[in-house]
Short mmCIF file of C-alpha atoms and ligand atoms in Angstrom, two decimals:
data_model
loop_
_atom_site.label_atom_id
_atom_site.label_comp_id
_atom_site.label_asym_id
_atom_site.label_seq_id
_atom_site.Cartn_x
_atom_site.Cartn_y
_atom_site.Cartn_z
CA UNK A 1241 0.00 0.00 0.00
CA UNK A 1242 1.49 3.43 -0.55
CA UNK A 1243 2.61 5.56 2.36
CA UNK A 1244 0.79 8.32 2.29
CA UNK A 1245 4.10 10.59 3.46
CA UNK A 1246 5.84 8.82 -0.28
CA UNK A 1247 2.59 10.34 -2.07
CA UNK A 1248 2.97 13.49 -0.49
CA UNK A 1249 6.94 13.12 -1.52
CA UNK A 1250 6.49 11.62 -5.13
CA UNK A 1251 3.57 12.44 -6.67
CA UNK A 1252 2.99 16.24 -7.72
CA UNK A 1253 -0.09 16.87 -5.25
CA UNK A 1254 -1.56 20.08 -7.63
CA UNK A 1255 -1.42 17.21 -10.56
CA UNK A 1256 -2.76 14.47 -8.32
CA UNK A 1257 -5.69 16.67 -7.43
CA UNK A 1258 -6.27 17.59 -10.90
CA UNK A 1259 -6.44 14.29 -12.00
CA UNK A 1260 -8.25 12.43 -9.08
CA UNK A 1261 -10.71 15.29 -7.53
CA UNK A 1262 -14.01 16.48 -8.92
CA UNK A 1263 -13.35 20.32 -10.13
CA UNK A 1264 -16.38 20.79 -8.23
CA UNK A 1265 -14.83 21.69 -5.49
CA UNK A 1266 -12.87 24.70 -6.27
CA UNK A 1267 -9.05 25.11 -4.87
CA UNK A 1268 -6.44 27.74 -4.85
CA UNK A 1269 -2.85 26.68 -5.81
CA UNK A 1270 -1.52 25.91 -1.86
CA UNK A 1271 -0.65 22.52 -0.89
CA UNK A 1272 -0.38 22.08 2.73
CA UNK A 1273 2.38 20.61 4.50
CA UNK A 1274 1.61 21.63 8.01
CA UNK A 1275 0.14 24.37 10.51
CA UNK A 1276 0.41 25.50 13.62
CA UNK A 1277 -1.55 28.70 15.82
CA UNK A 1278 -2.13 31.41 12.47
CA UNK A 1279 0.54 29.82 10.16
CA UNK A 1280 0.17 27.34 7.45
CA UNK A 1281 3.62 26.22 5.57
CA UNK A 1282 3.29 24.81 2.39
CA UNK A 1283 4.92 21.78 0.66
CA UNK A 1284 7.52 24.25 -1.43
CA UNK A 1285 8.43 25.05 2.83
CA UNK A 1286 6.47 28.67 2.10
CA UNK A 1287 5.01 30.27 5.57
CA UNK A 1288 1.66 31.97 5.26
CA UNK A 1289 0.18 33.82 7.83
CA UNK A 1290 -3.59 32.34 8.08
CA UNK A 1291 -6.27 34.69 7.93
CA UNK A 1292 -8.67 32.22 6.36
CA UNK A 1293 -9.09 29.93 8.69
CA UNK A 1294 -10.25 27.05 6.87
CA UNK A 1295 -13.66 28.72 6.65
CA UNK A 1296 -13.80 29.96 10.32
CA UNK A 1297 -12.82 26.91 11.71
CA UNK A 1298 -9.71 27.98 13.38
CA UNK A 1299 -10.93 30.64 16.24
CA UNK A 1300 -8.25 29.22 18.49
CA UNK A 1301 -5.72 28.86 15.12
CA UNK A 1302 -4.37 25.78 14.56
CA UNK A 1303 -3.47 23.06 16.60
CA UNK A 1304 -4.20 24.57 19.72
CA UNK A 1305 -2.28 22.73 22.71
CA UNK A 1306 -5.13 21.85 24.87
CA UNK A 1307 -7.46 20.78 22.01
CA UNK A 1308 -4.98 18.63 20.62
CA UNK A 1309 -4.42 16.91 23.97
CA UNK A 1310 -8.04 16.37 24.55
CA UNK A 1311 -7.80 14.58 20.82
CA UNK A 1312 -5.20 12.17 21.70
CA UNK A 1313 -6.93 11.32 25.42
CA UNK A 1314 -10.24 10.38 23.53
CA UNK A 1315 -8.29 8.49 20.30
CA UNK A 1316 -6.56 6.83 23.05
CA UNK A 1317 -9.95 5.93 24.73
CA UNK A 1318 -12.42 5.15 21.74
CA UNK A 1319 -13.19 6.62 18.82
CA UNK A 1320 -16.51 6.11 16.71
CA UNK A 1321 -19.13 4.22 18.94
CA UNK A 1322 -22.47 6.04 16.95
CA UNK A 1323 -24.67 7.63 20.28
CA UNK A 1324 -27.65 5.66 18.65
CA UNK A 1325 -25.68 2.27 19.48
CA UNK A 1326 -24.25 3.14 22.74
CA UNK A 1327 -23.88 6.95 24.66
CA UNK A 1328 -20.72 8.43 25.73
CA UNK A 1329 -19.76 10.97 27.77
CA UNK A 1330 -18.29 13.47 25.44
CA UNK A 1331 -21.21 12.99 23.08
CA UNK A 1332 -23.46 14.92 26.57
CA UNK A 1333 -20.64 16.77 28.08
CA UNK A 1334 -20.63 18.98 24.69
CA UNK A 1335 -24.70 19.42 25.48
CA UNK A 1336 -24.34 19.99 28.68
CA UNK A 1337 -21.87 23.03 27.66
CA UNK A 1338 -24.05 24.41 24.98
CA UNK A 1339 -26.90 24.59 27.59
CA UNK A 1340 -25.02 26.25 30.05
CA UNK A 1341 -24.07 28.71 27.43
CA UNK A 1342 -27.26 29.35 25.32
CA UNK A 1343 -27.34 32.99 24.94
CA UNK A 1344 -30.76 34.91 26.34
CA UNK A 1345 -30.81 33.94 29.68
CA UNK A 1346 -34.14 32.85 30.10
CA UNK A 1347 -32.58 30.21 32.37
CA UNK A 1348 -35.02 27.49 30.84
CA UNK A 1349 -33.51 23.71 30.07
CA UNK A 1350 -31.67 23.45 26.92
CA UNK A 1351 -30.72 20.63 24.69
CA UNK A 1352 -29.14 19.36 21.71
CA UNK A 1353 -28.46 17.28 19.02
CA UNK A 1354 -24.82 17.09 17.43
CA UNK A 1355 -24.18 16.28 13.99
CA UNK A 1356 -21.46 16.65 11.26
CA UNK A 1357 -21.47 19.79 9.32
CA UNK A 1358 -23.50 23.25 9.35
CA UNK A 1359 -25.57 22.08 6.49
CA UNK A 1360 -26.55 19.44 8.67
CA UNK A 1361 -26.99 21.25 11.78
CA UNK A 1362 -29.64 23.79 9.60
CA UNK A 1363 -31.46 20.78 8.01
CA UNK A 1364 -32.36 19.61 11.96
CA UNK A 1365 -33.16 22.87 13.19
CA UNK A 1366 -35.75 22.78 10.44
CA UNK A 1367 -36.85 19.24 10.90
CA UNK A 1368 -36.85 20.41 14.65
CA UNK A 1369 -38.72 23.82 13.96
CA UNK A 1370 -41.42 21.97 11.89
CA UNK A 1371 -42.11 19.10 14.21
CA UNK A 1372 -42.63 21.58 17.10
CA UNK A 1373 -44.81 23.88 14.78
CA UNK A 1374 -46.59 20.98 12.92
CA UNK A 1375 -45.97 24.01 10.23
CA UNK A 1376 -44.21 24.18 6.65
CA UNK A 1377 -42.89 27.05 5.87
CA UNK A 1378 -39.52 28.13 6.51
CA UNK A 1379 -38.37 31.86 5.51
CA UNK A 1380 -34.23 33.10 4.77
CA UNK A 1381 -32.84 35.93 3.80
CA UNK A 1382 -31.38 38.10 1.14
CA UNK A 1383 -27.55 36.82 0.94
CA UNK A 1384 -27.94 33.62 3.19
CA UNK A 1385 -25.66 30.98 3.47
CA UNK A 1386 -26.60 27.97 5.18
CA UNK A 1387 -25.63 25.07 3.24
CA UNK A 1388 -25.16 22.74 0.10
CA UNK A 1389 -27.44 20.17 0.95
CA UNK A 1390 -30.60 20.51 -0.69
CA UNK A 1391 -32.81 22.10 1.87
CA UNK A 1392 -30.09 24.51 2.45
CA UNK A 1393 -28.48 25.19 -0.51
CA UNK A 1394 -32.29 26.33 -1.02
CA UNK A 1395 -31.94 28.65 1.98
CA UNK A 1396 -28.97 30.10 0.53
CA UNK A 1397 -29.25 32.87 -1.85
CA UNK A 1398 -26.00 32.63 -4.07
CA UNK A 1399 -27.00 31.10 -7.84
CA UNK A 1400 -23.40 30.97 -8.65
CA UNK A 1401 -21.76 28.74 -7.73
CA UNK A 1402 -23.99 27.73 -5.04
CA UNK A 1403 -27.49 27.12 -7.17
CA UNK A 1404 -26.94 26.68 -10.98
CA UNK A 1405 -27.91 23.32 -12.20
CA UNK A 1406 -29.00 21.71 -9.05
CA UNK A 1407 -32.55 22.33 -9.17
CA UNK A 1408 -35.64 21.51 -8.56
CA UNK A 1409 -35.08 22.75 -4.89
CA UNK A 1410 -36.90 22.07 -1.75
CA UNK A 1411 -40.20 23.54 -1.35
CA UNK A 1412 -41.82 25.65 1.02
CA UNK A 1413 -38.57 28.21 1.12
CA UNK A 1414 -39.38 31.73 1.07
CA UNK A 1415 -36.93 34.88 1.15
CA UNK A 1416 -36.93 38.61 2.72
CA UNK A 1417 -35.25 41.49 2.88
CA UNK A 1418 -32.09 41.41 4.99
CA UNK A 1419 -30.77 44.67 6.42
CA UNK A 1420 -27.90 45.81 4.73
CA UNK A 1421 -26.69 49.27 6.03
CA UNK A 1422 -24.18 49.93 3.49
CA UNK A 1423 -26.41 49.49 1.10
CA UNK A 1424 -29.23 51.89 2.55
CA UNK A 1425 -31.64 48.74 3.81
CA UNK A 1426 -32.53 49.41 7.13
CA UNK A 1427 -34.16 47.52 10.14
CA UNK A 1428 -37.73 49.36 8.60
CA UNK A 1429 -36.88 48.47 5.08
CA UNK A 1430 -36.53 44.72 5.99
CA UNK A 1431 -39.54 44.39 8.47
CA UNK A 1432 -42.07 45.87 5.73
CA UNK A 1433 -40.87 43.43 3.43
CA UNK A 1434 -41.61 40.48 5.60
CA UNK A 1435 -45.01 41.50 6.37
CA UNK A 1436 -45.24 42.42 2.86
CA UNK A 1437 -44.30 38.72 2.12
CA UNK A 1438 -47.12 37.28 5.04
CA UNK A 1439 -49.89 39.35 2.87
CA UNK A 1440 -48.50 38.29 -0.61
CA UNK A 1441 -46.60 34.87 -0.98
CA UNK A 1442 -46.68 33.02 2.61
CA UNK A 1443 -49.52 32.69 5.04
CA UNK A 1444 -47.46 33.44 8.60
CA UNK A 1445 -49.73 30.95 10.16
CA UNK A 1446 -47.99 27.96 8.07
CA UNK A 1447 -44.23 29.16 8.92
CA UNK A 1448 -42.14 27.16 11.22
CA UNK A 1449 -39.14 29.08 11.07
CA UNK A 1450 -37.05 32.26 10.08
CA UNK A 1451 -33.75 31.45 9.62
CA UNK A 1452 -30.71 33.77 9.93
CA UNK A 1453 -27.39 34.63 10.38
CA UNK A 1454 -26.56 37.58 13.13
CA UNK A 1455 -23.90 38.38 10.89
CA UNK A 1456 -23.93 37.10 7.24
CA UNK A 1457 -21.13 35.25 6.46
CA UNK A 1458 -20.89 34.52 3.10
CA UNK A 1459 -23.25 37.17 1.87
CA UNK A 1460 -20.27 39.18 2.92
CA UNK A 1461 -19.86 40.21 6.54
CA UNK A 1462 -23.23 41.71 6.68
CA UNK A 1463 -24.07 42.08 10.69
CA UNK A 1464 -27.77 42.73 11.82
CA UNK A 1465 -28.33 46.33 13.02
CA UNK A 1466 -28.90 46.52 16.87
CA UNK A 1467 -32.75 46.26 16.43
CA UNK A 1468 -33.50 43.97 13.95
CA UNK A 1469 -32.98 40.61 15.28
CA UNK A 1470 -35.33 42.30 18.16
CA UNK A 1471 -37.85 43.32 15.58
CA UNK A 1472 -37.96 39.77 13.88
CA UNK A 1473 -38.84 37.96 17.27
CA UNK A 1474 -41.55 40.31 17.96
CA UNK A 1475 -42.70 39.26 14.69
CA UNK A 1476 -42.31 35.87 15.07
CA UNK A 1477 -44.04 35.67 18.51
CA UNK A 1478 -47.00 37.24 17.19
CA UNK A 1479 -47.10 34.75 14.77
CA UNK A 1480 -45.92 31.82 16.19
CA UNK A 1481 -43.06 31.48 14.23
CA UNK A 1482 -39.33 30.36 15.75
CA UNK A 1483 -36.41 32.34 15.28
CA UNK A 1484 -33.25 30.07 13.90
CA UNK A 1485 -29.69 32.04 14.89
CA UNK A 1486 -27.35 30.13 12.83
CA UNK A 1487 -24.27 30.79 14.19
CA UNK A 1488 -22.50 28.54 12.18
CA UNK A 1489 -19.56 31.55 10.76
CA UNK A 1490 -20.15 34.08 13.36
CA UNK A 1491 -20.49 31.80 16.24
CA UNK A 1492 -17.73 29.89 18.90
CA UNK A 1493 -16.47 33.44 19.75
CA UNK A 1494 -15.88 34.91 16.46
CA UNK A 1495 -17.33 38.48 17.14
CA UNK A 1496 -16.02 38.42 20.88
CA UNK A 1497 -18.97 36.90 22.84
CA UNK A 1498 -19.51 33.06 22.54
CA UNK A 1499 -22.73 33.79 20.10
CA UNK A 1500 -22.93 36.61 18.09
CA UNK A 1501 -26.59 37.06 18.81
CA UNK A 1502 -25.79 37.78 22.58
CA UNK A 1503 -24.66 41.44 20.87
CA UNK A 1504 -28.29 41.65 20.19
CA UNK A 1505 -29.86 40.56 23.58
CA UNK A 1506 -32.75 38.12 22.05
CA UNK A 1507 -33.31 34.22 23.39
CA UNK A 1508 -33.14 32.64 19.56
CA UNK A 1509 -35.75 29.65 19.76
CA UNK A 1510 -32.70 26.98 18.27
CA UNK A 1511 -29.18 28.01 17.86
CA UNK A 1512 -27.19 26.41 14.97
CA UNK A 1513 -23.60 25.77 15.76
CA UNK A 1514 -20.59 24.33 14.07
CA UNK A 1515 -17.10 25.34 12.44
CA UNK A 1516 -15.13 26.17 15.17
CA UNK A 1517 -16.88 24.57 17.42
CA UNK A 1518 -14.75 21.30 16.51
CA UNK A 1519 -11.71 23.44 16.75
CA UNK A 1520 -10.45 21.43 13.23
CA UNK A 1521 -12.71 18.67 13.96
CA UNK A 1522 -15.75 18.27 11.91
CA UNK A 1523 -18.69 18.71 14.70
CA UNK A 1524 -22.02 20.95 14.55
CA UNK A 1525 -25.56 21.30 16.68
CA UNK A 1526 -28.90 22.57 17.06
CA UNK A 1527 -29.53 24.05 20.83
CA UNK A 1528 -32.76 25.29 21.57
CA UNK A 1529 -35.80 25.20 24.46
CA UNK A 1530 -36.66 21.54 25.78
CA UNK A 1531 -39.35 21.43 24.71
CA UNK A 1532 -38.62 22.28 21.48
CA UNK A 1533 -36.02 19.97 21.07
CA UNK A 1534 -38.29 17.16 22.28
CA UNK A 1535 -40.75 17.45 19.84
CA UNK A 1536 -39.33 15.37 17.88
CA UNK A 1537 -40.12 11.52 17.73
CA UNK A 1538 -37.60 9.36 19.58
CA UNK A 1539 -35.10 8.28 16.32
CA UNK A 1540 -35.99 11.12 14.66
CA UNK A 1541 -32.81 13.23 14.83
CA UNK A 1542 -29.37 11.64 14.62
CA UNK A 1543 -26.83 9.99 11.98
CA UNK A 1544 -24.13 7.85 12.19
CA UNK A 1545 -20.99 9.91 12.96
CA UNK A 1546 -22.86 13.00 14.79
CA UNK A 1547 -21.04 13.35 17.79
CA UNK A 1548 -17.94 11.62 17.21
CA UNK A 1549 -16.25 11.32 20.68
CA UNK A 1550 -12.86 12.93 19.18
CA UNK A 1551 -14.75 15.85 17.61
CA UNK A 1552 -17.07 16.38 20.85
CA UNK A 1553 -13.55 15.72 23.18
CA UNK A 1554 -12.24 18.90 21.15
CA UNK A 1555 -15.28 20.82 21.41
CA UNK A 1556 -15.53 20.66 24.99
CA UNK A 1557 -12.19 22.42 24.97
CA UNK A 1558 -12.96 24.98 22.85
CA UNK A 1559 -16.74 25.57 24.31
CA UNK A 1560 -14.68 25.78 27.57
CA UNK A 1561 -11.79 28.36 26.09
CA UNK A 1562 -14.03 30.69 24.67
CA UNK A 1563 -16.33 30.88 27.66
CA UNK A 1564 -13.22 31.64 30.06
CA UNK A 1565 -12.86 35.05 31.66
CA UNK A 1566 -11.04 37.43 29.61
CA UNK A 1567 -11.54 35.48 25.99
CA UNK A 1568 -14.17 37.91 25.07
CA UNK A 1569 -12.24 41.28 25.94
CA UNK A 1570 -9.14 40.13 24.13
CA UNK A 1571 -11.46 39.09 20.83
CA UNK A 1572 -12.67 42.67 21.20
CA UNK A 1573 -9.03 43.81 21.41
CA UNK A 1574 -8.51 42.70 18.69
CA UNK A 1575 -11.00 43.80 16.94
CA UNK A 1576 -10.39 47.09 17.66
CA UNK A 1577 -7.07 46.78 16.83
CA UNK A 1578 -8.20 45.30 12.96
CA UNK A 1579 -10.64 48.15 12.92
CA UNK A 1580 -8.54 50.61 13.31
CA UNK A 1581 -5.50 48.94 10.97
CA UNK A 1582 -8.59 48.45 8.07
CA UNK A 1583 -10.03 52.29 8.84
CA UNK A 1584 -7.07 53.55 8.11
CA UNK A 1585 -6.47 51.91 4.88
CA UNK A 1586 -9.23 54.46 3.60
CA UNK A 1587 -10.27 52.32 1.04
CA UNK A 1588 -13.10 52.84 -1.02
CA UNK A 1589 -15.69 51.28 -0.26
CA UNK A 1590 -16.78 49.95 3.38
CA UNK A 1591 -15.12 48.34 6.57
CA UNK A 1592 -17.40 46.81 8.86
CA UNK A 1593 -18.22 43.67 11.45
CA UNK A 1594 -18.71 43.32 14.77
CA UNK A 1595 -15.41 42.71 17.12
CA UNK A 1596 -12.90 40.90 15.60
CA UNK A 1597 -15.64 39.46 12.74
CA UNK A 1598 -14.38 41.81 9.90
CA UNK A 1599 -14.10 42.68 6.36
CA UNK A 1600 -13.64 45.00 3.67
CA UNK A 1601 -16.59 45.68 0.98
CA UNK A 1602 -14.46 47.22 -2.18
CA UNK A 1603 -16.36 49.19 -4.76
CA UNK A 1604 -14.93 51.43 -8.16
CA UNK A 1605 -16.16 54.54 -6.70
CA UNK A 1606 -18.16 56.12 -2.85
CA UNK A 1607 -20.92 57.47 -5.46
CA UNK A 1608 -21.85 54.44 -7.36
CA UNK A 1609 -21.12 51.97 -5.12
CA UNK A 1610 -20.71 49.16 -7.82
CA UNK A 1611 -18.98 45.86 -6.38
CA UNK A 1612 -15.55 45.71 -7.25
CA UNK A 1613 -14.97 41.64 -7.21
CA UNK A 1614 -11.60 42.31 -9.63
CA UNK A 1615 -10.07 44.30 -6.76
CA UNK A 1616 -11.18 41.62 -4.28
CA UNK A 1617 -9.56 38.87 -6.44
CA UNK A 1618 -6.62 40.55 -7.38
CA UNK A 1619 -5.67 41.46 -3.86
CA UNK A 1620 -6.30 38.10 -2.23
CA UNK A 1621 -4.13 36.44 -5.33
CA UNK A 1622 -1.52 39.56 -4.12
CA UNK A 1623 -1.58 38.61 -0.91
CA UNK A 1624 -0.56 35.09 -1.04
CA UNK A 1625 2.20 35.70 -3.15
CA UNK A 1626 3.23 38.29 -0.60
CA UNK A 1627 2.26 35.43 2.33
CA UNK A 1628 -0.87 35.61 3.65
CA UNK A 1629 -4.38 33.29 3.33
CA UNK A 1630 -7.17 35.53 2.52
CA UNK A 1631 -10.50 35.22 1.46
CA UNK A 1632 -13.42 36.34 -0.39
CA UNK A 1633 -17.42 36.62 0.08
CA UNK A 1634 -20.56 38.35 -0.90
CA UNK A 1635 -22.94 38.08 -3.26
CA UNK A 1636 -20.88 39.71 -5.89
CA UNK A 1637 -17.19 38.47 -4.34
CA UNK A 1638 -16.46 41.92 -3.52
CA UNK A 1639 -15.69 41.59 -0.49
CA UNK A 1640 -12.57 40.97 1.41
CA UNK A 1641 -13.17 38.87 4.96
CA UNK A 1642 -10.61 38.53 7.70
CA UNK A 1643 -10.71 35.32 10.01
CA UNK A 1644 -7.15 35.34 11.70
CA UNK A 1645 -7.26 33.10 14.89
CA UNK A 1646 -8.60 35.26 17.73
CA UNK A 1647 -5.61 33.96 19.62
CA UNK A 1648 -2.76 35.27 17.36
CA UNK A 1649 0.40 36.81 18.22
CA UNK A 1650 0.51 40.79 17.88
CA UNK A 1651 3.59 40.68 15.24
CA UNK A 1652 1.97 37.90 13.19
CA UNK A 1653 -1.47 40.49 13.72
CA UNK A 1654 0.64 43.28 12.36
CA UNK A 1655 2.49 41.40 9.43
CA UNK A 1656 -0.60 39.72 8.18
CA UNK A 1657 -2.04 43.53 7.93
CA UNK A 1658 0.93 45.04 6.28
CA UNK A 1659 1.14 42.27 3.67
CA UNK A 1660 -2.73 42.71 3.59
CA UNK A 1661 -2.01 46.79 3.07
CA UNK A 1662 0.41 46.38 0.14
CA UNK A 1663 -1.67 44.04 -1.41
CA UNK A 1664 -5.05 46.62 -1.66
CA UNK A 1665 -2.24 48.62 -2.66
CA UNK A 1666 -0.67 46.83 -5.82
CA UNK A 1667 -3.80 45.49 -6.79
N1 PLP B 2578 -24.27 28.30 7.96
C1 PLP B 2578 -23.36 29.28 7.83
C2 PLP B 2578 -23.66 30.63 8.37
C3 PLP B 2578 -22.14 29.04 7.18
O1 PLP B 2578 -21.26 30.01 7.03
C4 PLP B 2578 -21.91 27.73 6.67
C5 PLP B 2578 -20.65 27.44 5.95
O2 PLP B 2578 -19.92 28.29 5.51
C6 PLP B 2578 -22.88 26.75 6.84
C7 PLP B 2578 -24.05 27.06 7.50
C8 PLP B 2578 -22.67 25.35 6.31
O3 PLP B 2578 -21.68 24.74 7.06
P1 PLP B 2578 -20.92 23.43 6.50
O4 PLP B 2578 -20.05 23.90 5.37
O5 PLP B 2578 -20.15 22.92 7.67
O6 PLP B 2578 -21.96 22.50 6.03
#
């Protein structure tokens, strides 16, 4: 059988890909050797400083000590049982955290169900959300991502590359207005359209669920304005409609709190998880009410690897690191810090997040405002030769999002912005 460390050394990785891996999934030109806290080296032995974080996935960078210890306890212990065959500690110590932490502080009993990926994690709040509503309907929003599974890559509102060619998609998915403040759509804007929607395409009495991130992700760093998460409850109460925070991107301490939603003081009815919450391992829940949760039929929520004991071993670490005393001000640090780097790159166009969740929105001129996705592209391609992981987002890729590890070093901070400066600057 062939070592997987002679493939690695022997065969040209970039032509093995090419040759072996659907083009479906899309790749830049960086072949991975290893990684450690905000820096990825590549097989060539190039250093990049990692502001990409695998997606979010890194909040604590990678490798971080204690997580990886917790890994090698639990693959030391067991490692798939499958909590439908027999239950395991890690499997409800990762609950038991997420119900100590659900944000709102109504101080009801919480629960949860852990499962692979985000996708997955939306797809159950749904199941979950209809079962408790014996109700349909589920509404998104303008610029959502929540998925590629079919339900969710219904919920998402990207055609390209998210959409094209993979229809029909799953019924009973409606979409609002999402605020966009930039873009002069405010909390008022959005609310009229939703009722607008309840009088023209969805009766509010057949909805289970809204569903929505408290700051888009992938629509392009889009956070809620103070009141609008607020005003959507309301509306939902009145209706009897829950209220999904997916939490998926912004979550596991990415805008300084554990949950981005505790910015906006609301109790969501079922928090979606995931990402970092693995910190590298593949893990993701829904959290919500008891009562909610256990609507569901016994065997109707589950799968076979949701919950690995390795993945929930790591979690517990990282649930427990970004809870501790002091995590939050020093995310908020450093968000300041970013803020203040990216405000005075006065580029044109916006800078905006909340904390250290942050990104730049480039446009051709402050007039127009037209999305400038060239820019975007050219300066994240800039900015690896220079060194440093970037990425893109939004609807029109024109904007620039930062996801350095909210534990990184203040001179890797600084070089990752300079190379980041020069880049905007030759591109
Ligand atoms: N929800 C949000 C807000 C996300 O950002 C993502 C992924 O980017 C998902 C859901 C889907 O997560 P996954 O890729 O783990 O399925």
């Amino acid at each position: 059988m062939t070592n997987p460390v002679e493939l690695t050394q022997h065969v040209d990785v970039r032509d093995a890909r090419e040759r072996f891996v659907s083009r479906g999934v899309s790749t830049p030109p960086i072949v991975v050797a290893a990684a450690e806290g905000a820096r990825i080296e590549d097989a060539d032995g190039r250093s990049y400083i990692d502001f990409a974080g695998g997606i979010a996935c890194q909040n604590l960078g990678h490798g971080p000590s204690e997580v990886v210890r917790a890994i090698h306890e639990q693959v030391d212990r067991y490692l798939h049982q499958c909590f439908m065959v027999g239950m395991y500690e890690p499997y409800v110590e990762v609950c038991r955290r997420l119900s100590e932490l659900y944000p709102g502080g109504s101080g009801g009993e919480y629960k949860s169900v852990l499962v692979n990926s985000g996708a997955e994690a939306v797809e159950n709040a749904v199941k979950i959300a209809r079962a408790a509503t014996g109700r349909p309907a589920v509404i998104a929003f303008d610029r959502a991502f929540h998925g590629r599974t079919l339900l969710t890559m219904t919920l998402t509102s990207k055609v390209v590359p998210y959409k094209r060619g993979f229809g029909p998609f799953a019924p009973e998915v409606y979409r609002s207005t999402a605020p966009y403040e930039y873009r002069g759509v405010g909390t008022e804007e959005a609310i009229m359209a939703l009722l607008a929607l309840f009088k023209g395409d969805v009766d509010p009495e057949s909805v289970a669920c809204v569903v929505l991130e408290p700051v888009q992700g992938e629509g392009g760093f889009v956070p809620m304005p103070p009141d609008f998460p607020a005003r959507l409850k309301e509306v939902c109460e009145e209706h009897g409609i829950l209220y999904v925070d997916d939490e998926v991107q912004a979550g596991v301490g990415r805008t300084g709190p554990v949950w981005a939603i505790e910015h906006y003081g609301i109790e969501p009815d079922l928090l979606v998880s995931g990402k970092s919450l693995g910190g590298g391992l593949p893990l993701a829940g829904v959290t919500g009410r008891a009562e909610i949760m256990d609507a569901v039929g016994v065997g109707g929520l589950g799968g076979t690897f949701g919950g690995n004991p390795v993945a929930c071993a790591a979690a517990s670490v990282v649930l427990d690191t970004v809870a501790a005393p002091g995590f939050r001000e020093r995310g908020e640090e450093l968000g300041r810090t970013i803020r203040a780097r990216l405000e005075s790159l006065n580029i044109t166009g916006d800078v905006r997040g909340i904390g250290p969740m942050l990104a730049l929105e480039l446009v051709t001129d402050d007039e127009s405002r037209t999305p400038a996705p060239e820019r975007a592209a050219a300066t994240v391609a800039a900015a690896r030769e220079r060194g440093l992981l970037l990425l893109s987002c939004g609807l029109y890729g024109n904007v620039i999002r930062l996801l350095p590890p909210l534990t990184i070093e203040a001179a890797e901070l600084d070089e990752g912005l300079d190379i980041l400066e020069a880049s905007l600057a030759a591109s």
